[in-house]
Every structure is written in C-alpha cells, then in structure tokens.
mmCIF file of C-alpha atoms in Angstrom:
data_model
loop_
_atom_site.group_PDB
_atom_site.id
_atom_site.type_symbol
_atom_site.label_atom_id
_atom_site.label_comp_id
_atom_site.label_asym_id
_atom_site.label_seq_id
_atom_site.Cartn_x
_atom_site.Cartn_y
_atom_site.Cartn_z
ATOM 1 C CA UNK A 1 102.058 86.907 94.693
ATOM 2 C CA UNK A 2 101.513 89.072 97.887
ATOM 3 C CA UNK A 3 98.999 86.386 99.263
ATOM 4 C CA UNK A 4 101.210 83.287 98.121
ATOM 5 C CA UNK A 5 104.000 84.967 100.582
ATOM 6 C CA UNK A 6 101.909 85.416 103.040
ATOM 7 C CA UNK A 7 100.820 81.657 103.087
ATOM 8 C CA UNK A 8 103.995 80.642 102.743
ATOM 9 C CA UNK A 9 104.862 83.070 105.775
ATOM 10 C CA UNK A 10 102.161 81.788 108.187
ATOM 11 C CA UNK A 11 103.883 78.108 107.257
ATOM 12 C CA UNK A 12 107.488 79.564 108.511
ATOM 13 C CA UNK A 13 105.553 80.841 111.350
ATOM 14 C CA UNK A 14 104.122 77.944 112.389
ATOM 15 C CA UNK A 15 106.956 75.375 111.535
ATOM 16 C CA UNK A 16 109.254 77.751 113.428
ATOM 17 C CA UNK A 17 107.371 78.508 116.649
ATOM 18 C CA UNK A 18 106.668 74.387 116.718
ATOM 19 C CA UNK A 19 110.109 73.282 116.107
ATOM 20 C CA UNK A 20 111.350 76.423 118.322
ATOM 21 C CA UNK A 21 109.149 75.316 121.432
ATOM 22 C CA UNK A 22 110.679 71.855 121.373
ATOM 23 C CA UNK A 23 113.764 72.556 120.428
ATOM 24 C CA UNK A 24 114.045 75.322 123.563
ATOM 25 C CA UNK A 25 111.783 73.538 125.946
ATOM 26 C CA UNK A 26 114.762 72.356 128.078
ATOM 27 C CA UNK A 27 115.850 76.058 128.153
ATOM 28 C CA UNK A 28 112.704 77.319 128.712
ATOM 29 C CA UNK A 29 112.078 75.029 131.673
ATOM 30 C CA UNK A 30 115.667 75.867 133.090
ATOM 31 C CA UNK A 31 114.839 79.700 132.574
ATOM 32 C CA UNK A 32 111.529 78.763 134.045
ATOM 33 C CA UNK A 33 113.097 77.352 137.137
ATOM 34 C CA UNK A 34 115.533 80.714 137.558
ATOM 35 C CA UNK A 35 112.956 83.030 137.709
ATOM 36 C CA UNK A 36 110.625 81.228 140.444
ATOM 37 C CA UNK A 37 113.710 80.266 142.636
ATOM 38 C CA UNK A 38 115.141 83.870 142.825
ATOM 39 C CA UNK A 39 112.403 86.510 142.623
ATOM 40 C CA UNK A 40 108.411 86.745 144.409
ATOM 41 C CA UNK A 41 105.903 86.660 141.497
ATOM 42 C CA UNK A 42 104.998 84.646 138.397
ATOM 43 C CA UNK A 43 106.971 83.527 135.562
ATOM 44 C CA UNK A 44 105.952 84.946 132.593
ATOM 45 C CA UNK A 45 105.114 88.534 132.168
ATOM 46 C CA UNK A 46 101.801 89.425 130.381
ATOM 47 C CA UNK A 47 101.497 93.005 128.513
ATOM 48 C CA UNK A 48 98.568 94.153 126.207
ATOM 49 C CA UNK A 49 99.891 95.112 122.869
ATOM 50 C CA UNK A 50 98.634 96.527 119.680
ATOM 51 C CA UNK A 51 99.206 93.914 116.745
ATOM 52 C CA UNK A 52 97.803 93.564 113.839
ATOM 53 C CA UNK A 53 94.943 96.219 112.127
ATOM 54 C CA UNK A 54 95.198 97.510 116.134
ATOM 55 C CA UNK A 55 93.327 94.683 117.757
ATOM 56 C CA UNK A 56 95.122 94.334 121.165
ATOM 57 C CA UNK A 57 95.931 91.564 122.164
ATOM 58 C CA UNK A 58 98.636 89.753 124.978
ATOM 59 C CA UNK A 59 102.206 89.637 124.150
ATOM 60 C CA UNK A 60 104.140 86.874 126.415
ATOM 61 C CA UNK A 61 107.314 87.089 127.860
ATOM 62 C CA UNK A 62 109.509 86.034 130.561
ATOM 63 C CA UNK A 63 109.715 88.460 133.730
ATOM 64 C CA UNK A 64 112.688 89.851 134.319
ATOM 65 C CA UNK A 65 111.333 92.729 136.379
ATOM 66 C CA UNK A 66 109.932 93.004 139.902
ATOM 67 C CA UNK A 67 106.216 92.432 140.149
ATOM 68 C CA UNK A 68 104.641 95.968 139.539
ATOM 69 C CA UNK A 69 107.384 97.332 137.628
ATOM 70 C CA UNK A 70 105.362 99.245 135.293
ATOM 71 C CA UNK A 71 103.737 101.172 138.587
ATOM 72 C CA UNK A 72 107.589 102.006 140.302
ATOM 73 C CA UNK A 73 110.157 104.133 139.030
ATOM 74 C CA UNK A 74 110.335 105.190 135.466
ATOM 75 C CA UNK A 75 107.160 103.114 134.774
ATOM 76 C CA UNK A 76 107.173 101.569 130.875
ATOM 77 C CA UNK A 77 110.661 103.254 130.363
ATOM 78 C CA UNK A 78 113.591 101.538 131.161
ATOM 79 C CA UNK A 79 116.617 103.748 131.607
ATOM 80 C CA UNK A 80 119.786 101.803 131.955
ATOM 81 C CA UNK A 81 119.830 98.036 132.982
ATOM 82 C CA UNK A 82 121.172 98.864 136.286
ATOM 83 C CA UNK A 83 117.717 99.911 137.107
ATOM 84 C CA UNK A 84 116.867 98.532 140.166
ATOM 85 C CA UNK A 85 113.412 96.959 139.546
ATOM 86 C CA UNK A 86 115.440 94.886 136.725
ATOM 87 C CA UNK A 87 116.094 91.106 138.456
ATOM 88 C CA UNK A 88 119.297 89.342 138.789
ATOM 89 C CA UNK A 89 118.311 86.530 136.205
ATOM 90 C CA UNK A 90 116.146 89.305 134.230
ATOM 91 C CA UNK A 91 119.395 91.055 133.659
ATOM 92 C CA UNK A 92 121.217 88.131 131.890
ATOM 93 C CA UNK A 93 117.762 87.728 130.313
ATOM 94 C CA UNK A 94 117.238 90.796 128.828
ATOM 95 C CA UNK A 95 121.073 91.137 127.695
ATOM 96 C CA UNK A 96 120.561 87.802 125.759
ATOM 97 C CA UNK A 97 117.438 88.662 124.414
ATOM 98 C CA UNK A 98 115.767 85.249 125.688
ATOM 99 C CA UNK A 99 112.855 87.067 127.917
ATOM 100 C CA UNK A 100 111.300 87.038 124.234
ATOM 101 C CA UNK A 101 111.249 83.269 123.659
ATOM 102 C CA UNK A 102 107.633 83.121 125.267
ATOM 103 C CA UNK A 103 106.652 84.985 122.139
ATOM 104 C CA UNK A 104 106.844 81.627 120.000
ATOM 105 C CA UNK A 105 103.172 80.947 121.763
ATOM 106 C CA UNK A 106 102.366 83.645 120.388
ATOM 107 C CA UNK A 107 103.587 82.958 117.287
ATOM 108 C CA UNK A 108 101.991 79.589 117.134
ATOM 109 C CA UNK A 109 98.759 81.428 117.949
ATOM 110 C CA UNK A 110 98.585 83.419 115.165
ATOM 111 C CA UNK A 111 98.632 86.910 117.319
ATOM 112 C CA UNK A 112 102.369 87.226 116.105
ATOM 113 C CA UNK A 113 104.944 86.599 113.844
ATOM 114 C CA UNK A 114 108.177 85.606 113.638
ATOM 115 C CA UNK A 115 109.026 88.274 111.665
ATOM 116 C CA UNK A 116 107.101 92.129 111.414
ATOM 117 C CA UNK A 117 107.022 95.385 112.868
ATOM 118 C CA UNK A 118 107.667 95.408 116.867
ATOM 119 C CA UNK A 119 103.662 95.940 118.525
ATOM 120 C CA UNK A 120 103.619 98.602 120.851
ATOM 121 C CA UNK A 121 101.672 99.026 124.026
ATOM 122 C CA UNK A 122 98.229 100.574 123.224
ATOM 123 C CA UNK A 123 99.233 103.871 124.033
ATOM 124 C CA UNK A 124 102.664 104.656 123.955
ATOM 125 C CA UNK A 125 103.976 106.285 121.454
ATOM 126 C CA UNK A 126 100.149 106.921 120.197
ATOM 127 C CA UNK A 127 96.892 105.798 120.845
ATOM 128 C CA UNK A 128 96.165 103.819 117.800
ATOM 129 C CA UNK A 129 93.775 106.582 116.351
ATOM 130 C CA UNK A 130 96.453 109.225 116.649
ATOM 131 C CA UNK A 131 98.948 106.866 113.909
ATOM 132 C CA UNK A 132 98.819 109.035 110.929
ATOM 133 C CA UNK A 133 97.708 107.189 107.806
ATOM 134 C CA UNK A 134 101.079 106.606 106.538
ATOM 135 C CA UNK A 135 101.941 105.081 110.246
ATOM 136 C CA UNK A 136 99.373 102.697 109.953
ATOM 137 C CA UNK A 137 100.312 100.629 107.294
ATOM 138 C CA UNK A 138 102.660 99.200 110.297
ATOM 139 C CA UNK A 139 99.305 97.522 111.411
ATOM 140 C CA UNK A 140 98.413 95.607 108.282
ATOM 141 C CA UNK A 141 100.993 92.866 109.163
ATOM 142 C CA UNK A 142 101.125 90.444 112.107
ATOM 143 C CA UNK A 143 103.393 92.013 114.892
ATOM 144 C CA UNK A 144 106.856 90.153 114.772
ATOM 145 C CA UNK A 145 109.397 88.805 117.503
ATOM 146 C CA UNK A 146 111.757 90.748 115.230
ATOM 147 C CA UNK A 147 112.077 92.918 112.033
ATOM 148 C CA UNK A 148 113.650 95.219 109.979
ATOM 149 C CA UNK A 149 113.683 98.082 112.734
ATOM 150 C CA UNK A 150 115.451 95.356 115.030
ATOM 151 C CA UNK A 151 118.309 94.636 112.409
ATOM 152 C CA UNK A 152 118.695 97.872 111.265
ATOM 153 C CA UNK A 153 118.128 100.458 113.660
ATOM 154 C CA UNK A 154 116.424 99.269 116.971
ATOM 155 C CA UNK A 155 116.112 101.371 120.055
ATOM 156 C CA UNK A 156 118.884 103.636 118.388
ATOM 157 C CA UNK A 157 116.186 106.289 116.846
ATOM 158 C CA UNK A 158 112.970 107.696 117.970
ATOM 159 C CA UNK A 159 109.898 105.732 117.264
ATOM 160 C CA UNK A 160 108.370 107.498 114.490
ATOM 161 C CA UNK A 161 111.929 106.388 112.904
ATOM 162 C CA UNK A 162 111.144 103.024 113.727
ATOM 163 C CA UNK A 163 107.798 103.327 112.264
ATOM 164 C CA UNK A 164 109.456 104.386 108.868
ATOM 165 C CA UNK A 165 111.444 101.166 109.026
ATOM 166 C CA UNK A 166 108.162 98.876 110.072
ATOM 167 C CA UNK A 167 106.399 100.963 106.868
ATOM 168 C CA UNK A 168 109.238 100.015 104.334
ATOM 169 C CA UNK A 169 108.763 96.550 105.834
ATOM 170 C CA UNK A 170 105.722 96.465 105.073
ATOM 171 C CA UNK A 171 105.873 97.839 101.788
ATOM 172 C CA UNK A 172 108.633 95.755 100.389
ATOM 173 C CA UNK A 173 107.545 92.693 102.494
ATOM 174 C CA UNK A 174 108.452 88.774 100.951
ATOM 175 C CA UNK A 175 109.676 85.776 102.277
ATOM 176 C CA UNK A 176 113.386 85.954 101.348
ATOM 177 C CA UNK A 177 113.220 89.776 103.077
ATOM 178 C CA UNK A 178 111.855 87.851 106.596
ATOM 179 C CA UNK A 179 114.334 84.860 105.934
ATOM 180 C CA UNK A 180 117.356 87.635 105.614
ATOM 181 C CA UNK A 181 115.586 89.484 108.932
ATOM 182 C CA UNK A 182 115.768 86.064 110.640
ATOM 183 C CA UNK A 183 119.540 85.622 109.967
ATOM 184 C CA UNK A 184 120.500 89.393 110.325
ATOM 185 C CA UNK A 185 118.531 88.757 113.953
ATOM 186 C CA UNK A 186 120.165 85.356 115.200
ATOM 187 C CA UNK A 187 123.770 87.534 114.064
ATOM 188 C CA UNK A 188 122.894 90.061 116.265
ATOM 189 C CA UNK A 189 121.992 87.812 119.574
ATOM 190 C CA UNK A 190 125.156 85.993 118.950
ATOM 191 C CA UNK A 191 127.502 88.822 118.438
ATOM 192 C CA UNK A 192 126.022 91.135 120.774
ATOM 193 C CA UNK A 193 126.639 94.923 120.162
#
C-alpha cells in the first residue's frame, strides 16, 4: 500500500508542479521583474540542502536578500524581518510566502516534493551523520515545499521538535495526510498568522 501512495504521490507531484508553473508563470515573471528592477544581483537564490536519504542537492528560491547575505550580519539566521540585508520586494516576499514558488522546479525534478519534511542546509542543525537514528527517518522521504511541521508547528519550536513532527510524518505518511497538509498550507498563506 506504502508504494501505491507513493506512486500516486510522485503523480500529485508532478501534476501539481506542471499545472503550478503555468498557472503562476505570469506571477512568477512579474515577481521576476521586481527583483531585477530594485536590487544588484540575480533572481533566484540557490542554497545546497539535504533532501532525501541526505544526498544534497539545490533548493531554488526567489532572492529576497542582498547578494552575500549568508556572509553579513547574523549569517543563515534571520532575526526579525526588519533585518536590513532583507530587500524591499523580499520583504512582501517572504511575508507571503511566494520566495518558495521556485521550489515547483524542484518539484518537477524529482529533488522535492510538494509535500514532506522541510530539508535543511547540510549543516545546520546537524551534519547529517550527527541525526540520531530516530532523526533520520526524516530523510527517507523527498524534502517538501511544506509539511506537517509547517501546519502544525513551524518556526514556533526548536528543530529537534520539528524533527519529531517530520518523523510522525513520515511514519503515518498517505496521500489523504499530504492532500489535508496541502489545504491546512494554502489556509495558512491566505489567512496569515
């Protein structure tokens, strides 16, 4: 049954990101357009992550940070969003959650799912060696643009409370449980917290 879901998972993935890309593509190009007209640097911002079994691979998003961000200031950590490497149109991206919409290549790629535990960067919070045993199941599903840590608890806890929430994804993982993530998710964007 496990396998059948995941099939049927990889079809939601793909149908999605497709129909997504279209869909978006007049946002995306607007959003596009923002970000070259108002801040020095490229468009999209590149990052390696750790996805699935703890290959690394290259999460996209939109940037909506000064080039170098992750070498000024508080480095990886963002503080508040009146940090100043945070730009004008990164702000209103970030708040809306649509610097993530670059992800759906990712999705179409295979490297990601819609729906699945949130990859980290290679080393923060662990090295992947340093995951306990128990913290790796998070690995043994595709990364996700969103999951049951997003809906539930999100930046609210520490990570290795996260991680308990990616696990029990994991563990209790079908398609209805990613089709309630997705509407729990598109809830959340539109009545932001």
């Amino acid at each position: 049954m496990r396998k059948f879901n995941l099939f049927i998972k990889r079809v939601i993935d793909l149908l999605g990101s497709v129909i997504g890309l279209i869909v978006l593509s007049p946002l995306l190009i607007l959003i596009a357009v923002s970000i070259k007209l108002t801040s020095k640097g490229p468009v999209f911002f590149r990052q390696e992550r750790l996805g699935k079994d703890g290959k690394v691979f290259k999460i996209i998003k939109f940037r909506t940070m000064v080039v170098n961000a992750e070498n000024l200031g508080s480095g990886l950590f963002v503080k508040s969003e009146s940090d100043s490497r945070i730009t004008k149109v990164g702000k209103i991206l970030r708040a809306t959650s649509l610097d993530e919409l670059p992800q759906l290549f990712n999705v179409l790629s295979g490297k990601m799912s819609l729906v699945g535990p949130r990859p980290p960067v290679p080393h923060h919070p662990y090295e992947f060696e340093e995951y306990s045993e128990f913290q790796r199941k998070r690995f043994e599903m595709k990364p996700g643009m969103t999951g049951l840590a997003q809906v539930t608890v999100r930046n609210s806890v520490p990570w290795d409370k996260r991680i308990l929430k990616d696990v029990e994804y994991i563990e209790n993982f079908n398609v209805w449980l990613d089709i309630k993530i997705i509407f729990r998710t598109i809830k959340k964007i539109t009545k932001k917290e």
